[in-house]
Structure formats: C-alpha cells, structure tokens
Amino acid sequence: MPMLDSQDLHGFKPSGDAQQPQELATHGLIHSLLTKQDLLNLYHYLVLTRTLEDKIHYICSHQNPKNPLIIGKGYLSTGQEAVSIGAAYTLKENDWVAQSHRDFGCLLMRGLTVDDLLMQYFSKVDGPTKGRDANVHLGNTQKRILGFISHMGAMLPAANGVAWASKYKGENNVTLAFFGDGASSQGAVHEAMNYAAVFKLPVVFICNNNGWAISTPTHQQYAIQDISARASAYGMPGSTCDGNNVVEVYNHLKKAVDHARNGNGPSLVECKTMRMAGHGTHDRAQYMPKDQIEYWKSRDPISNFEQRLINNGVADDFLFKNKKEELAQLVNEAVERISQMPGPTVDKQLDDVFAK
Amino acid sequence: MNRPLYYADAIKEALALEMRRDDNVYIFGEDIAQYGGVFGVTKGLVDEFGEKRVRNTPLSEIAIMGEAVGAAVAGLVPVPEIQFSDFLTTAMSPLVDLAATYHYRIGTALPITIRAPSGGAMNIGNFHSKCLESWFTHVPGLKVVVPATAHDAKGLLISAIRDKNPVLFFEQKKLYREIKDDVPEGDYTVPLGKANIDREGKDISIITYGTPVHWARQAREELKQKNIFAEIVDLRTLAPLDKDTIKESFKKTNRAIVLHEAPKTSGFGAEIAAMLEEECFHDLAAPIVRIGAKHMPVPTNPTLEQYYLPSIQDITTAAEKLMEY
C-alpha cells in the first residue's frame, strides 16, 4: 500500500474561486447573493435528506431479511448532500433534472415528498414506480425528473433530449444532469457532452466526484487532476468546487445554469466530495483508508454549514436542534404510515409494458 | 390516387406527411439533412422543414438514442435514424434498458420511431448487412416492424410514428430502389400487429417478412410449375406478432416454412416454429422448416455472401420435401 498523499485523501484542490475553500477553513463570511431565508431553506433540505437517509440506513441494517421493509439496499448521499441540494436550489419551476444515485436532496427539492421516496424504497403500489422498481431507480415526469437507470452515465444523453425539447419548443428551461466520478469514464458521458456542446443545449452537467466508484478510487479511474478539465475539450466552461460547501456548490451551479438559460449552452461543474460509506448499505467500505474518512468527516457539509450560519448570525444551536427534532418526527411518522401501505399485486402488470 | 413509388420514396412521403401533421415530429441522425442520409431516403426534407426538424448529428448513437428518450419524455415525437441497423449495437443501453422499460417503470409513454436500414445481399459486409430483429423482439417494451413493400413501408411508418411506444422500424435497404409498388398519395395507415396474406395458396404457408417476401414470391412461382401452391404470410410486424393470421394460414395448409434473412440459429423463425408447435400441434402434417442464413459473419465477397444467404432453391427444395409427408 503506497503512502497516502492528497490524491489518496481525495483532497480538494480548488481550481476556481480561491476564496471559497479559505472561507470554509476559517468559517468566514458567506459570499453569495443568497438571502437568510435561502440559507435556512438549504439547511432544511440538508437535514431532511440526512434524516431520511439515516432512517433508510437504519432500516436496512435492522430489518428482518426474511420479511424486509426495504427491498434491496440503500444507496445514500450521507456526507455529500450539499452537491445535490446546492445544485437543485438554482432551478426554476419548469426546469428538469436527470438524477444519479445520490440525489434524494434534489428530488425532495423538486417536489417529491418523504412519503414518495419511502414508498419507492418500501416498494409500495402508490409509489413513483408503482412498487415495480425500488430504491433510487425512479422518475416523475410531472415533476420533471427523468427516470434513472443503473447504467452509469446513461441519463446524460437523455438529459440532452429534454434540453433539446426545451430549445425546440422555444421554452427557456434548463436541465441539470448529475453523474459520478465512476460514470465519467463511460462513453455515454463523453458522447453527451460533445453533443450538448455542438447543439448548445441548455444543460448543466454536474459531476458528483465522491472519490469512489464502488471500491475503485479516482486515481484508478482517470489520470487527470480534475474531471472538469475535460470541459474545454468539449467546448464548454468547466469548474471544480468544494462539494461539501452547499453555498459554493450553489454559486458554481448558478453561474452554469444562468449560462445555459441565457442560450450559451452547456457547462460542466465538478463537485468534490466524499462518499462517507459503502456504495450501498451492503458495502462496508473496508477498502477506504481511515485517514481519508477522518479528513472528510471534519468537513461534514451539515456541521460545517451550521458553524458558518452561526458565524454569519443566520441561525443558532436552538434552531438546529429544533429543525432536527421536527424532521426526525416527520420521517418517523412517514415510515410508520408508509410501511402500512399495500405493495403491488401481480394483476395487470403486463398491461403497462406498452403504452396504449 | 395510387401510383407506383419506390420503397425509399414511400418512406420519405410518410415522414413528410407526419411532419406536416404534427409540429412535434422531427427527424435527426447522421448525414440525414442536406445529404439525405447515406441512402438518400430523407433527401429534400430539410428544404421543406428546416434544420431544426431535420437535423444532422455527430456520430454518436448513444447520444442520438438518449436524445430520443429525453425528447419523448418532454413531449416531442422523435424519429431518429440509425445509419445502419448494425450500429444499434453501440446504443443498446439507452434503447433496451432506458427506452424499453420507461413506460412500465415510470409510467410515461415514449413515442419514438427508430428508422434503421437493415439487411444485406448487397456485398457490403458484416457491418452493413445484418438483420438484428430477433435481438429486439426479445426485449419487452419494444415494437419491431419490417416492411416488405413500398405500400406497407409508408402505412407502417405512419402507424409507428403515431404509436406511443418505442418502435424499431427496420427498413430493408436492399429494397429502397429495387422495388416499386402502388402507394396511395395521401395519409393512410397499415396497423402494427397485423400480418398480411401476401399471396394465397393451399399447400404450404411460407411465413416470412422483409426482403425475403420477394424471395418467397419467386419460389412460389417455381413451385406452381410443380403443382405446389404456397401461401405467403408477410408478418410486417414481429412485435406485436399477429399469431391469428399465422395460425389461420397454417390451419389451412398444415405445412409451414419460416423464412428469414437473419441466421437461422436463434432467429425469429424459432419463435414462429415453437408457437405453431405449442398452439397448433393437431394441425401439423409435417415438421416446421426454418430457413435462414448460415451461422457465420456476413461476408462481403459476392460468392461468399450468396453462400451465406438462403436461396430460392432452399425454399423450393424444402417445400417439395414437405409435400412428401
């Protein structure tokens, strides 16, 4: 085993706004146009996502495997919620998202409820996929969320299609397309980026670089420092930001979303973060170096944000405590309620294979 | 009014009619705009509909297929062209995993028609000649169409574009400028899932689709000289499959040859043969015969490709043998 260097720590090296990481280190002032209410909204979704996913994790580790409440495993964004949430906060009502594995934060912000997501995990007939699919493999056309599949990178070309439709109809909607460091090696990702640039599609590609593709670290996935470096080769702007700083994610994405909305085409934003557990709840992540976990634990997106909210006079411990209690109760009650709901029945399953 | 039209021009006419009818219908693919596609099928459409609705793309089948999915989710009616059906292999994931499962999983219909020139007998080798239809009939959620005449190509394409599901439309590139038949001028549909009795006969059912329909016609003429009267069942769509028409023909003739250009091994003929055995066992007077290409990559050399493909004689010999039962 080689000595750990910053690559092994999956250390964050800013390529863009140098003020931001410094701000993180010193818990200094928040540089953003976000209002106090915006910051509190972001905090709400950070805590809501963490609470919901902690619960999913708890259920996965404690349920009776012979009669499970959750079919399959949990695929969680714990410790990297700021990527999905900071990004989604830049969107307007009619914008679209193509989510990836760890985007419950975004889905909640786009209007799916805790109930919806639990129905999906519990495989209930009233859930987003009628109990047919489970965990993160869902979509909702009404809420403008594309239906995710496991083929990594597969949603980027489809996101282009949505963005093209917006352009075709003369609408002014932006599509956010999430992918991971693992997916960045896929041909679909390269094709999608080139294609989007050629047609100046209003799409923002956002790379959730959490350091690991299941057990494969980034230095075994690509030979460059930042995935965002590829953007210029496609002919689009690219930047890398601290994925654990929700305000910084928002700032980078806002710029990219505005760029797309103004008709200037796609961008690539890379958010460096860390997957703080295994790929799924079945994976104990024993391949991860302890120092790396410790390094990123100190950069937790919620506790760091809390500190900065305090430093900026936006909130205090009392608010944090109340928020956590309120959302824990909300999630617990939802689990009770949703677990009682019916699962799918086999009748009429064949009817929906084709649309009539 | 009917007039004779080339197979390729019938397809172009269907595209133009549908694009005039519905502003959301648009076509895109490699070289399809000014150049008109490598077979010239879409030539001239860009002049009428403009570059937004007739769009050239980079050589990116995954991106093309992905665009189709996203555009359909957002309310458009995409009609992508995959330059050669052989290149579908580069876009399997967006087609098979994303498009085909979307309605069942997410509940949103995807009205996508993928035009893909298919088949060989043109000495253009393994990467421009294959018939992959049975790869896709195996996939729940995909419809598969293979027109054999200009009339059907137009009517089936209009139906495919109006259908709410992903449809693979396997144009027979061999037929583009080789056959002409009577095609009505205006708007008409040939329904998906309905086979056609192309020629009537009492002795043997030749169940086939696409270019081999024309081989079957030739074989039928030769068999007539020997007092064997073959009926030709042109499937037109493989998914959904019109079992009723097949079974009706078979109940009359009690003998069947299933013929296709794709290799016999695991070809669509196996599905038909098994279906008849399962559902019409008491009507069998003889074994069901499958005729398809040999199990080898498609050679470019004309002598070798001829060896690879089924021949008219394969059909007549098989028919004569069947009559011995």
XYZ file of C-alpha atoms in Angstrom:
681
model
C 0.000 0.000 0.000
C 1.543 3.333 -1.027
C 1.814 6.292 1.335
C -1.233 8.446 1.432
C -0.919 11.666 -0.465
C -3.561 14.226 -1.255
C -4.772 12.057 -4.131
C -5.455 9.209 -1.742
C -7.238 11.557 0.593
C -9.215 12.631 -2.453
C -8.204 16.066 -1.219
C -9.921 19.116 -2.570
C -7.699 21.366 -4.654
C -9.590 24.413 -5.823
C -9.273 25.334 -9.459
C -11.839 28.123 -9.387
C -12.789 30.640 -6.755
C -9.945 30.552 -4.275
C -11.898 32.453 -1.665
C -14.347 29.659 -1.088
C -12.163 26.966 0.431
C -10.456 29.569 2.573
C -13.842 30.643 3.783
C -14.576 27.047 4.644
C -11.345 26.722 6.590
C -11.951 29.853 8.598
C -15.729 29.557 8.823
C -15.755 33.042 7.495
C -18.444 35.058 5.818
C -20.733 33.560 3.224
C -20.062 35.110 -0.172
C -23.296 34.773 -2.036
C -26.431 36.537 -3.149
C -28.416 34.059 -1.099
C -30.707 35.584 1.485
C -31.028 34.462 5.061
C -34.193 32.574 4.117
C -32.370 30.856 1.260
C -29.681 29.691 3.665
C -32.277 28.351 6.049
C -34.021 26.580 3.170
C -30.759 24.929 2.191
C -30.218 23.908 5.784
C -33.725 22.422 5.912
C -33.086 20.199 2.902
C -29.637 19.169 4.117
C -31.089 17.983 7.394
C -34.181 16.459 5.793
C -32.087 14.402 3.379
C -29.692 13.306 6.132
C -32.557 12.350 8.428
C -34.413 10.398 5.750
C -31.307 8.557 4.598
C -30.141 7.815 8.138
C -33.524 6.223 8.639
C -33.214 4.207 5.436
C -29.776 3.104 6.588
C -31.144 2.127 9.990
C -33.958 0.102 8.465
C -31.574 -1.664 6.071
C -29.308 -2.707 8.929
C -32.032 -3.711 11.350
C -34.805 -5.257 9.285
C -35.639 -8.923 9.166
C -34.101 -10.162 5.915
C -36.864 -12.734 5.603
C -39.558 -10.098 5.694
C -37.842 -6.881 4.692
C -39.472 -3.478 4.645
C -36.878 -2.257 2.168
C -36.484 -4.460 -0.877
C -32.817 -4.332 -1.846
C -30.287 -1.985 -0.336
C -29.933 1.686 0.450
C -27.899 3.967 -1.836
C -27.291 7.040 0.227
C -25.838 10.507 -0.108
C -24.779 10.780 3.512
C -21.938 13.291 3.847
C -22.349 14.583 0.314
C -25.855 16.032 0.430
C -24.608 19.522 -0.381
C -23.893 18.598 -4.005
C -27.436 17.669 -4.903
C -29.035 20.351 -2.754
C -26.812 23.281 -3.680
C -27.303 22.384 -7.342
C -31.073 21.929 -7.236
C -31.538 25.255 -5.457
C -30.535 27.031 -8.670
C -33.510 25.676 -10.627
C -36.816 27.247 -11.582
C -40.156 25.512 -11.555
C -40.127 24.267 -15.161
C -36.535 23.093 -15.194
C -35.663 19.412 -15.430
C -33.308 17.094 -13.612
C -31.664 13.821 -14.525
C -30.605 12.426 -11.183
C -27.983 9.876 -10.321
C -27.548 7.550 -7.334
C -27.200 10.137 -4.603
C -29.680 12.864 -5.368
C -32.517 12.492 -2.876
C -31.745 16.043 -1.777
C -32.500 17.278 -5.267
C -35.594 15.098 -5.609
C -37.023 16.444 -2.359
C -36.386 19.992 -3.511
C -38.050 19.293 -6.839
C -41.244 18.276 -5.105
C -41.063 14.587 -4.385
C -42.026 14.032 -0.767
C -40.558 11.921 2.002
C -43.620 9.725 1.510
C -42.876 9.296 -2.204
C -39.292 8.283 -1.539
C -40.239 5.882 1.236
C -42.909 4.321 -0.982
C -40.186 3.805 -3.559
C -37.842 2.193 -1.013
C -40.633 0.109 0.512
C -41.828 -0.903 -2.974
C -45.417 0.263 -2.467
C -48.034 0.311 -5.179
C -48.692 4.035 -4.792
C -45.005 4.906 -5.139
C -43.303 6.571 -8.089
C -42.764 3.231 -9.885
C -45.950 1.569 -8.570
C -43.809 -0.762 -6.479
C -42.204 -2.203 -9.597
C -38.749 -0.808 -9.108
C -37.080 0.226 -5.879
C -34.561 2.496 -4.173
C -33.077 5.183 -6.405
C -34.462 3.886 -9.724
C -37.315 6.303 -10.119
C -38.543 9.291 -12.057
C -41.539 11.577 -12.215
C -42.430 13.272 -15.467
C -44.915 15.668 -13.886
C -42.205 16.933 -11.585
C -39.750 16.940 -14.471
C -37.473 14.267 -13.099
C -36.108 11.738 -15.595
C -36.303 8.038 -14.715
C -32.912 6.819 -13.523
C -31.341 3.545 -14.645
C -28.255 1.791 -13.280
C -26.163 2.119 -16.419
C -23.822 4.817 -15.222
C -23.809 7.885 -17.390
C -26.920 6.733 -19.234
C -29.004 9.693 -18.104
C -26.772 12.338 -19.677
C -27.776 11.643 -23.282
C -31.425 11.592 -22.171
C -30.939 14.905 -20.376
C -29.758 16.282 -23.702
C -33.055 15.181 -25.221
C -35.045 17.086 -22.635
C -32.833 20.131 -23.128
C -33.289 19.836 -26.886
C -37.081 19.687 -26.442
C -36.933 22.929 -24.465
C -34.959 24.578 -27.212
C -37.206 23.081 -29.907
C -40.340 24.452 -28.268
C -38.763 27.823 -27.593
C -39.049 27.377 -23.848
C -36.364 28.549 -21.543
C -35.858 25.544 -19.310
C -32.554 24.234 -18.053
C -31.767 20.583 -17.421
C -29.415 19.540 -14.633
C -27.712 16.228 -15.325
C -25.940 14.503 -12.443
C -23.264 11.856 -12.824
C -20.443 10.481 -10.729
C -16.702 10.090 -10.987
C -17.301 6.453 -11.952
C -19.665 7.394 -14.764
C -17.144 9.908 -16.053
C -15.328 7.024 -17.748
C -18.398 5.982 -19.714
C -18.678 6.611 -23.439
C -22.232 7.867 -22.927
C -20.863 10.766 -20.871
C -18.338 11.782 -23.499
C -20.877 11.485 -26.298
C -23.413 13.505 -24.340
C -21.002 16.343 -23.573
C -19.754 16.666 -27.119
C -23.313 16.509 -28.438
C -24.622 19.104 -25.983
C -21.816 21.480 -26.890
C -22.393 21.046 -30.628
C -26.083 21.920 -30.259
C -25.562 24.479 -27.460
C -28.115 22.675 -25.352
C -29.362 24.303 -22.124
C -27.967 21.567 -19.915
C -25.607 21.619 -16.949
C -23.538 18.517 -16.328
C -22.732 18.147 -12.682
C -20.165 15.628 -11.584
C -20.596 14.395 -8.057
C -16.992 13.337 -7.563
C -17.144 11.401 -4.324
C -13.811 9.686 -4.713
C -15.001 6.146 -5.206
C -16.731 4.085 -7.868
C -17.825 1.252 -5.582
C -14.301 0.173 -4.499
C -12.275 1.904 -7.207
C -10.550 5.144 -6.155
C -10.324 8.052 -8.560
C -6.644 7.563 -9.387
C -7.611 4.214 -10.882
C -10.375 5.873 -12.876
C -8.730 8.820 -14.565
C -5.279 10.303 -14.986
C -6.104 13.985 -14.604
C -6.460 16.133 -11.501
C -9.967 17.437 -12.145
C -12.715 15.940 -14.288
C -13.796 19.499 -15.073
C -10.582 19.865 -17.107
C -12.338 17.901 -19.832
C -14.900 20.654 -20.344
C -12.650 22.791 -22.516
C -12.032 19.818 -24.793
C -15.762 19.640 -25.473
C -16.008 23.392 -25.907
C -17.799 24.353 -22.719
C -16.899 26.079 -19.451
C -15.817 23.858 -16.603
C -15.140 24.418 -12.930
C -14.413 22.455 -9.806
C -15.837 23.345 -6.437
C -15.951 22.117 -2.886
C -18.871 19.716 -2.905
C -19.168 19.853 0.866
C -19.901 23.555 0.889
C -23.519 23.989 -0.124
C -23.114 27.707 -0.813
C -20.119 27.146 -3.038
C -21.959 24.440 -4.947
C -24.866 26.828 -5.366
C -22.590 29.630 -6.591
C -20.888 27.453 -9.195
C -24.134 25.947 -10.396
C -25.908 29.287 -10.504
C -23.315 30.556 -12.924
C -23.659 27.457 -15.105
C -27.470 27.466 -15.005
C -27.603 31.161 -15.934
C -25.148 30.482 -18.753
C -27.458 27.765 -20.105
C -30.619 29.804 -19.610
C -29.097 32.714 -21.500
C -28.653 30.491 -24.536
C -24.916 29.979 -24.168
C -25.022 26.199 -23.968
C -23.791 23.568 -21.542
C -21.238 23.666 -18.722
C -19.541 21.084 -16.592
C -19.288 21.606 -12.845
C -17.359 19.129 -10.760
C -18.183 18.972 -7.057
C -15.515 17.251 -4.987
C -16.896 15.419 -2.024
C -16.525 12.048 -0.379
C -18.741 9.001 -0.191
C -18.720 8.506 3.575
C -19.868 4.874 3.459
C -20.050 1.968 1.033
C -21.659 2.148 -2.372
C -24.810 0.719 -0.824
C -25.785 -0.329 2.669
C -24.463 -3.828 1.918
C -20.928 -2.491 1.350
C -18.829 -1.954 4.472
C -16.238 0.040 2.515
C -13.272 -1.653 4.174
C -11.194 -0.604 1.184
C -11.346 3.069 2.222
C -8.279 4.470 4.044
C -9.167 5.625 7.565
C -7.295 8.912 7.170
C -9.437 9.733 4.189
C -12.635 9.168 6.135
C -11.313 11.250 9.034
C -10.270 14.072 6.722
C -13.717 14.273 5.162
C -15.559 13.760 8.416
C -14.070 17.036 9.583
C -15.586 18.633 6.513
C -19.133 17.349 7.010
C -21.465 19.525 4.914
C -24.052 19.933 7.661
C -21.929 20.654 10.715
C -19.699 22.989 8.707
C -22.689 24.837 7.373
C -24.095 25.147 10.878
C -20.867 26.745 12.039
C -20.982 29.228 9.211
C -24.636 30.012 9.802
C -23.718 30.821 13.398
C -20.706 32.915 12.339
C -22.907 34.846 9.951
C -25.621 35.397 12.520
C -28.181 33.466 10.492
C -29.060 30.777 12.998
C -28.114 29.228 16.296
C -27.929 25.844 18.002
C -31.508 26.183 19.181
C -32.732 26.386 15.574
C -30.602 23.436 14.535
C -31.876 21.315 17.384
C -35.490 22.181 16.663
C -35.084 21.512 12.956
C -33.554 18.117 13.563
C -36.263 17.115 16.007
C -39.021 18.331 13.729
C -37.672 16.443 10.715
C -36.906 13.288 12.698
C -40.512 13.238 13.782
C -41.721 13.857 10.244
C -39.623 10.984 8.898
C -40.558 8.607 11.724
C -44.245 9.258 11.238
C -43.889 8.775 7.482
C -42.126 5.439 7.988
C -44.968 4.270 10.251
C -47.575 5.390 7.757
C -45.927 4.185 4.553
C -44.940 0.802 5.936
C -48.641 0.028 6.370
C -49.431 0.698 2.717
C -50.047 -2.104 0.237
C -47.422 -3.472 -2.114
C -48.104 -4.225 -5.766
C -50.223 -7.154 -6.918
C -49.419 -9.245 -9.961
C -52.605 -8.486 -11.836
C -52.439 -6.073 -14.782
C -48.633 -5.978 -14.701
C -48.433 -6.954 -18.373
C -50.826 -4.164 -19.337
C -48.236 -1.473 -18.730
C -45.321 -2.972 -20.646
C -46.621 -0.999 -23.607
C -48.459 2.312 -23.608
C -51.946 2.111 -25.091
C -54.849 8.087 -56.036
C -52.316 5.294 -56.250
C -49.116 5.427 -58.232
C -46.000 3.293 -58.298
C -43.422 4.513 -55.838
C -40.012 3.292 -54.760
C -39.797 1.822 -51.255
C -37.402 4.650 -50.232
C -39.712 7.356 -51.537
C -42.705 5.842 -49.783
C -40.772 6.201 -46.528
C -39.893 9.798 -47.279
C -43.534 10.523 -48.050
C -44.622 9.087 -44.701
C -42.070 11.253 -42.883
C -43.188 14.387 -44.695
C -46.871 13.706 -44.050
C -46.312 13.129 -40.355
C -44.112 16.205 -40.009
C -46.775 18.319 -41.685
C -49.477 16.841 -39.470
C -47.663 17.316 -36.157
C -45.082 20.006 -35.370
C -43.655 17.824 -32.617
C -42.500 15.178 -35.090
C -38.879 15.676 -36.101
C -36.082 13.626 -37.613
C -32.390 13.528 -36.792
C -29.367 11.351 -37.372
C -26.054 11.059 -39.127
C -25.947 12.779 -42.542
C -29.722 12.957 -42.856
C -30.121 16.675 -43.641
C -28.637 18.115 -46.853
C -27.063 14.806 -47.831
C -30.381 13.000 -47.311
C -28.905 10.075 -45.394
C -26.460 7.601 -46.904
C -29.347 6.051 -48.880
C -30.947 9.355 -49.825
C -34.204 8.480 -48.069
C -34.567 11.866 -46.366
C -33.221 13.934 -49.252
C -35.075 17.210 -49.671
C -36.888 17.119 -46.322
C -34.577 19.743 -44.855
C -35.688 22.172 -47.574
C -39.312 21.895 -46.509
C -38.915 21.546 -42.751
C -35.677 23.344 -41.956
C -32.636 22.389 -39.948
C -34.405 22.279 -36.612
C -36.709 19.458 -37.640
C -34.271 17.707 -39.963
C -31.035 17.710 -38.003
C -27.623 16.251 -38.641
C -25.938 14.806 -35.583
C -22.409 13.812 -34.625
C -21.520 10.123 -34.976
C -22.954 9.325 -31.566
C -25.549 6.589 -31.496
C -25.785 6.630 -27.696
C -26.379 10.375 -27.761
C -28.923 10.013 -30.575
C -30.882 7.319 -28.774
C -30.609 9.183 -25.480
C -31.888 12.351 -27.092
C -34.877 10.408 -28.389
C -35.748 9.269 -24.874
C -35.427 12.707 -23.290
C -37.224 14.460 -26.127
C -40.109 11.982 -25.936
C -40.387 12.410 -22.161
C -40.607 16.169 -22.758
C -43.402 15.807 -25.306
C -41.748 15.598 -28.717
C -42.142 12.765 -31.226
C -38.574 11.924 -32.230
C -37.834 9.853 -35.318
C -34.093 9.175 -35.209
C -32.273 7.393 -37.987
C -29.545 4.915 -37.113
C -27.495 4.912 -40.289
C -27.183 1.118 -40.427
C -29.136 -1.154 -38.105
C -25.785 -2.804 -37.334
C -24.837 0.342 -35.387
C -27.690 -0.233 -32.953
C -25.235 -2.369 -31.022
C -23.457 0.813 -29.959
C -26.688 2.192 -28.478
C -28.106 -0.842 -26.718
C -28.298 0.640 -23.225
C -30.463 3.690 -23.994
C -32.673 1.548 -26.200
C -33.005 -1.681 -24.255
C -32.669 -0.501 -20.667
C -33.930 3.046 -20.751
C -36.474 3.384 -23.582
C -37.955 -0.108 -23.439
C -38.592 -0.101 -19.681
C -39.684 3.510 -19.317
C -43.430 3.120 -19.572
C -43.583 0.100 -17.292
C -41.363 1.690 -14.641
C -42.041 5.421 -14.816
C -45.482 5.432 -16.443
C -44.608 7.825 -19.257
C -45.132 6.754 -22.856
C -42.227 7.217 -25.255
C -43.434 7.709 -28.842
C -40.110 7.058 -30.574
C -39.665 5.553 -34.028
C -36.130 4.428 -34.802
C -35.546 4.048 -38.518
C -32.747 1.594 -39.148
C -31.774 0.317 -42.602
C -31.328 -3.424 -42.240
C -30.262 -6.479 -44.207
C -27.770 -7.298 -46.888
C -27.496 -9.176 -50.168
C -25.608 -6.097 -51.383
C -21.997 -7.198 -50.851
C -21.420 -4.615 -48.156
C -20.209 -6.951 -45.441
C -20.838 -7.770 -41.829
C -21.079 -4.229 -40.524
C -23.700 -3.054 -43.007
C -25.808 -6.140 -43.684
C -27.015 -7.799 -40.536
C -30.629 -8.441 -39.607
C -30.852 -7.938 -35.848
C -34.621 -8.028 -35.412
C -34.676 -11.033 -33.109
C -32.346 -9.241 -30.674
C -35.120 -6.725 -30.143
C -38.238 -8.888 -30.278
C -36.704 -10.436 -27.170
C -36.981 -7.124 -25.298
C -40.273 -6.359 -23.520
C -41.379 -2.838 -24.360
C -40.108 -2.585 -27.930
C -42.166 -2.907 -31.098
C -40.456 -4.269 -34.194
C -41.574 -3.544 -37.759
C -40.108 -4.911 -41.013
C -41.928 -3.707 -44.135
C -41.665 -5.683 -47.375
C -43.413 -3.350 -49.827
C -43.473 0.360 -50.533
C -47.178 0.445 -49.699
C -46.587 -1.142 -46.319
C -43.453 0.893 -45.631
C -45.445 4.108 -45.842
C -48.502 2.889 -43.972
C -46.498 1.138 -41.271
C -44.200 4.117 -40.753
C -47.173 6.413 -40.226
C -48.568 3.929 -37.702
C -45.191 3.663 -35.979
C -44.838 7.418 -35.618
C -48.355 7.653 -34.176
C -47.729 4.762 -31.808
C -46.979 5.692 -28.210
C -44.143 3.210 -27.812
C -40.538 2.852 -28.962
C -40.721 1.214 -32.387
C -37.776 -0.201 -34.286
C -38.504 0.296 -37.940
C -36.196 -1.981 -39.915
C -36.163 -0.614 -43.429
C -34.898 -3.112 -45.974
C -32.049 -1.277 -47.632
C -31.974 -3.812 -50.455
C -35.500 -2.750 -51.406
C -35.011 1.030 -51.293
C -34.598 1.480 -55.039
C -35.184 -2.081 -56.152
C -38.932 -2.343 -55.755
C -41.810 -0.099 -56.699
C -45.434 -0.773 -55.927
C -48.728 1.051 -55.772
C -48.802 3.597 -52.994
C -51.749 5.896 -52.218
C -50.836 9.577 -52.313
C -52.387 10.723 -49.082
C -52.468 9.685 -45.497
C -53.217 6.031 -44.640
C -52.054 3.574 -42.045
C -51.147 -0.095 -42.034
C -51.755 -1.216 -38.459
C -48.934 -2.552 -36.310
C -49.505 -6.138 -35.239
C -51.373 -7.202 -38.360
C -49.822 -9.689 -40.792
C -50.767 -9.803 -44.453
C -51.565 -12.743 -46.700
C -49.298 -11.552 -49.483
C -50.215 -14.427 -51.833
C -52.812 -17.096 -51.304
C -52.205 -20.824 -51.591
C -53.496 -24.101 -50.176
C -50.488 -26.374 -49.738
C -47.771 -24.673 -47.709
C -47.537 -21.468 -45.664
C -44.326 -19.561 -46.197
C -44.148 -17.318 -43.162
C -41.705 -14.503 -43.702
C -41.071 -10.730 -43.580
C -38.979 -8.031 -45.231
C -36.850 -8.707 -48.307
C -37.421 -12.483 -48.164
C -41.095 -11.886 -49.017
C -39.809 -11.265 -52.530
C -37.745 -14.448 -52.454
C -40.852 -16.309 -51.360
C -42.815 -14.866 -54.277
C -40.186 -16.149 -56.678
C -40.139 -19.578 -55.064
C -43.919 -19.667 -55.162
C -43.895 -19.157 -58.920
C -41.437 -22.024 -59.357
C -43.458 -24.278 -57.089
C -46.581 -23.598 -59.104
C -44.935 -25.390 -62.022
C -44.809 -28.449 -59.796
C -48.419 -28.060 -58.714
C -47.492 -26.914 -55.245
C -49.431 -23.833 -54.184
C -47.755 -21.826 -51.495
C -49.372 -19.127 -49.394
C -47.128 -16.258 -48.326
C -47.712 -14.758 -44.913
C -45.929 -11.421 -44.630
C -45.659 -10.716 -40.914
C -44.994 -6.961 -41.369
C -44.573 -6.530 -37.610
C -42.754 -9.063 -35.439
C -43.678 -7.367 -32.176
C -46.566 -7.341 -31.626
C -46.951 -10.600 -33.526
C -50.187 -11.400 -35.350
C -50.497 -15.004 -34.287
C -54.072 -15.271 -35.547
C -53.221 -14.723 -39.201
C -50.306 -17.161 -38.987
C -52.440 -19.802 -37.332
C -55.301 -19.327 -39.744
C -52.994 -19.891 -42.705
C -51.371 -22.884 -41.054
C -54.726 -24.491 -40.229
C -55.460 -24.376 -43.945
C -52.110 -25.658 -45.244
C -50.848 -27.770 -42.311
C -47.310 -27.196 -43.559
C -45.042 -24.261 -42.854
C -41.713 -22.859 -43.883
C -40.460 -19.987 -41.778
C -38.085 -17.900 -43.819
C -35.802 -15.010 -42.886
C -32.567 -13.389 -43.930
C -31.051 -13.416 -40.440
C -29.106 -16.511 -39.372
C -31.357 -19.461 -38.647
C -29.826 -20.100 -35.219
C -31.904 -18.298 -32.593
C -33.569 -16.305 -35.354
C -37.164 -15.135 -35.236
C -38.184 -18.262 -37.156
C -37.570 -20.285 -33.999
C -40.262 -18.267 -32.259
C -42.808 -18.938 -35.011
C -41.953 -22.628 -35.226
C -42.261 -23.066 -31.473
C -45.511 -21.112 -31.386
C -47.077 -23.338 -34.076
C -45.896 -26.464 -32.308
C -47.339 -25.265 -28.996
C -50.582 -23.840 -30.241
C -51.395 -25.789 -33.434
C -49.985 -29.240 -32.715
C -53.033 -31.008 -34.113
C -52.763 -29.157 -37.401
C -49.219 -30.331 -38.093
C -48.918 -32.544 -41.148
C -45.137 -32.221 -41.322
C -42.243 -30.733 -39.364
C -41.985 -26.945 -39.408
C -38.995 -25.972 -41.508
C -36.846 -22.968 -40.705
C -34.790 -21.327 -43.427
C -32.295 -18.608 -42.593
C -28.727 -17.586 -43.235
C -25.756 -19.655 -42.138
C -24.201 -19.154 -38.717
C -21.267 -17.018 -39.768
C -20.360 -13.335 -40.038
C -21.736 -11.793 -43.220
C -19.024 -11.981 -45.885
C -18.514 -9.154 -48.361
C -17.375 -11.241 -51.318
C -20.414 -11.905 -53.573
C -19.780 -15.641 -53.896
C -19.436 -15.967 -50.157
C -22.440 -13.803 -49.352
C -24.553 -15.869 -51.711
C -23.368 -18.961 -49.854
C -24.286 -17.278 -46.550
C -27.821 -16.265 -47.594
C -30.771 -18.587 -48.088
C -31.511 -19.273 -51.760
C -34.693 -19.675 -53.762
C -33.702 -23.280 -54.225
C -33.520 -23.773 -50.461
C -37.154 -22.749 -50.340
C -38.381 -24.870 -53.256
C -36.458 -27.928 -52.103
C -37.845 -27.604 -48.604
C -41.363 -27.190 -49.978
C -41.126 -30.282 -52.157
C -39.858 -32.302 -49.215
C -42.707 -31.097 -47.031
C -45.219 -32.253 -49.613
C -43.911 -35.812 -49.216
C -45.481 -36.053 -45.750
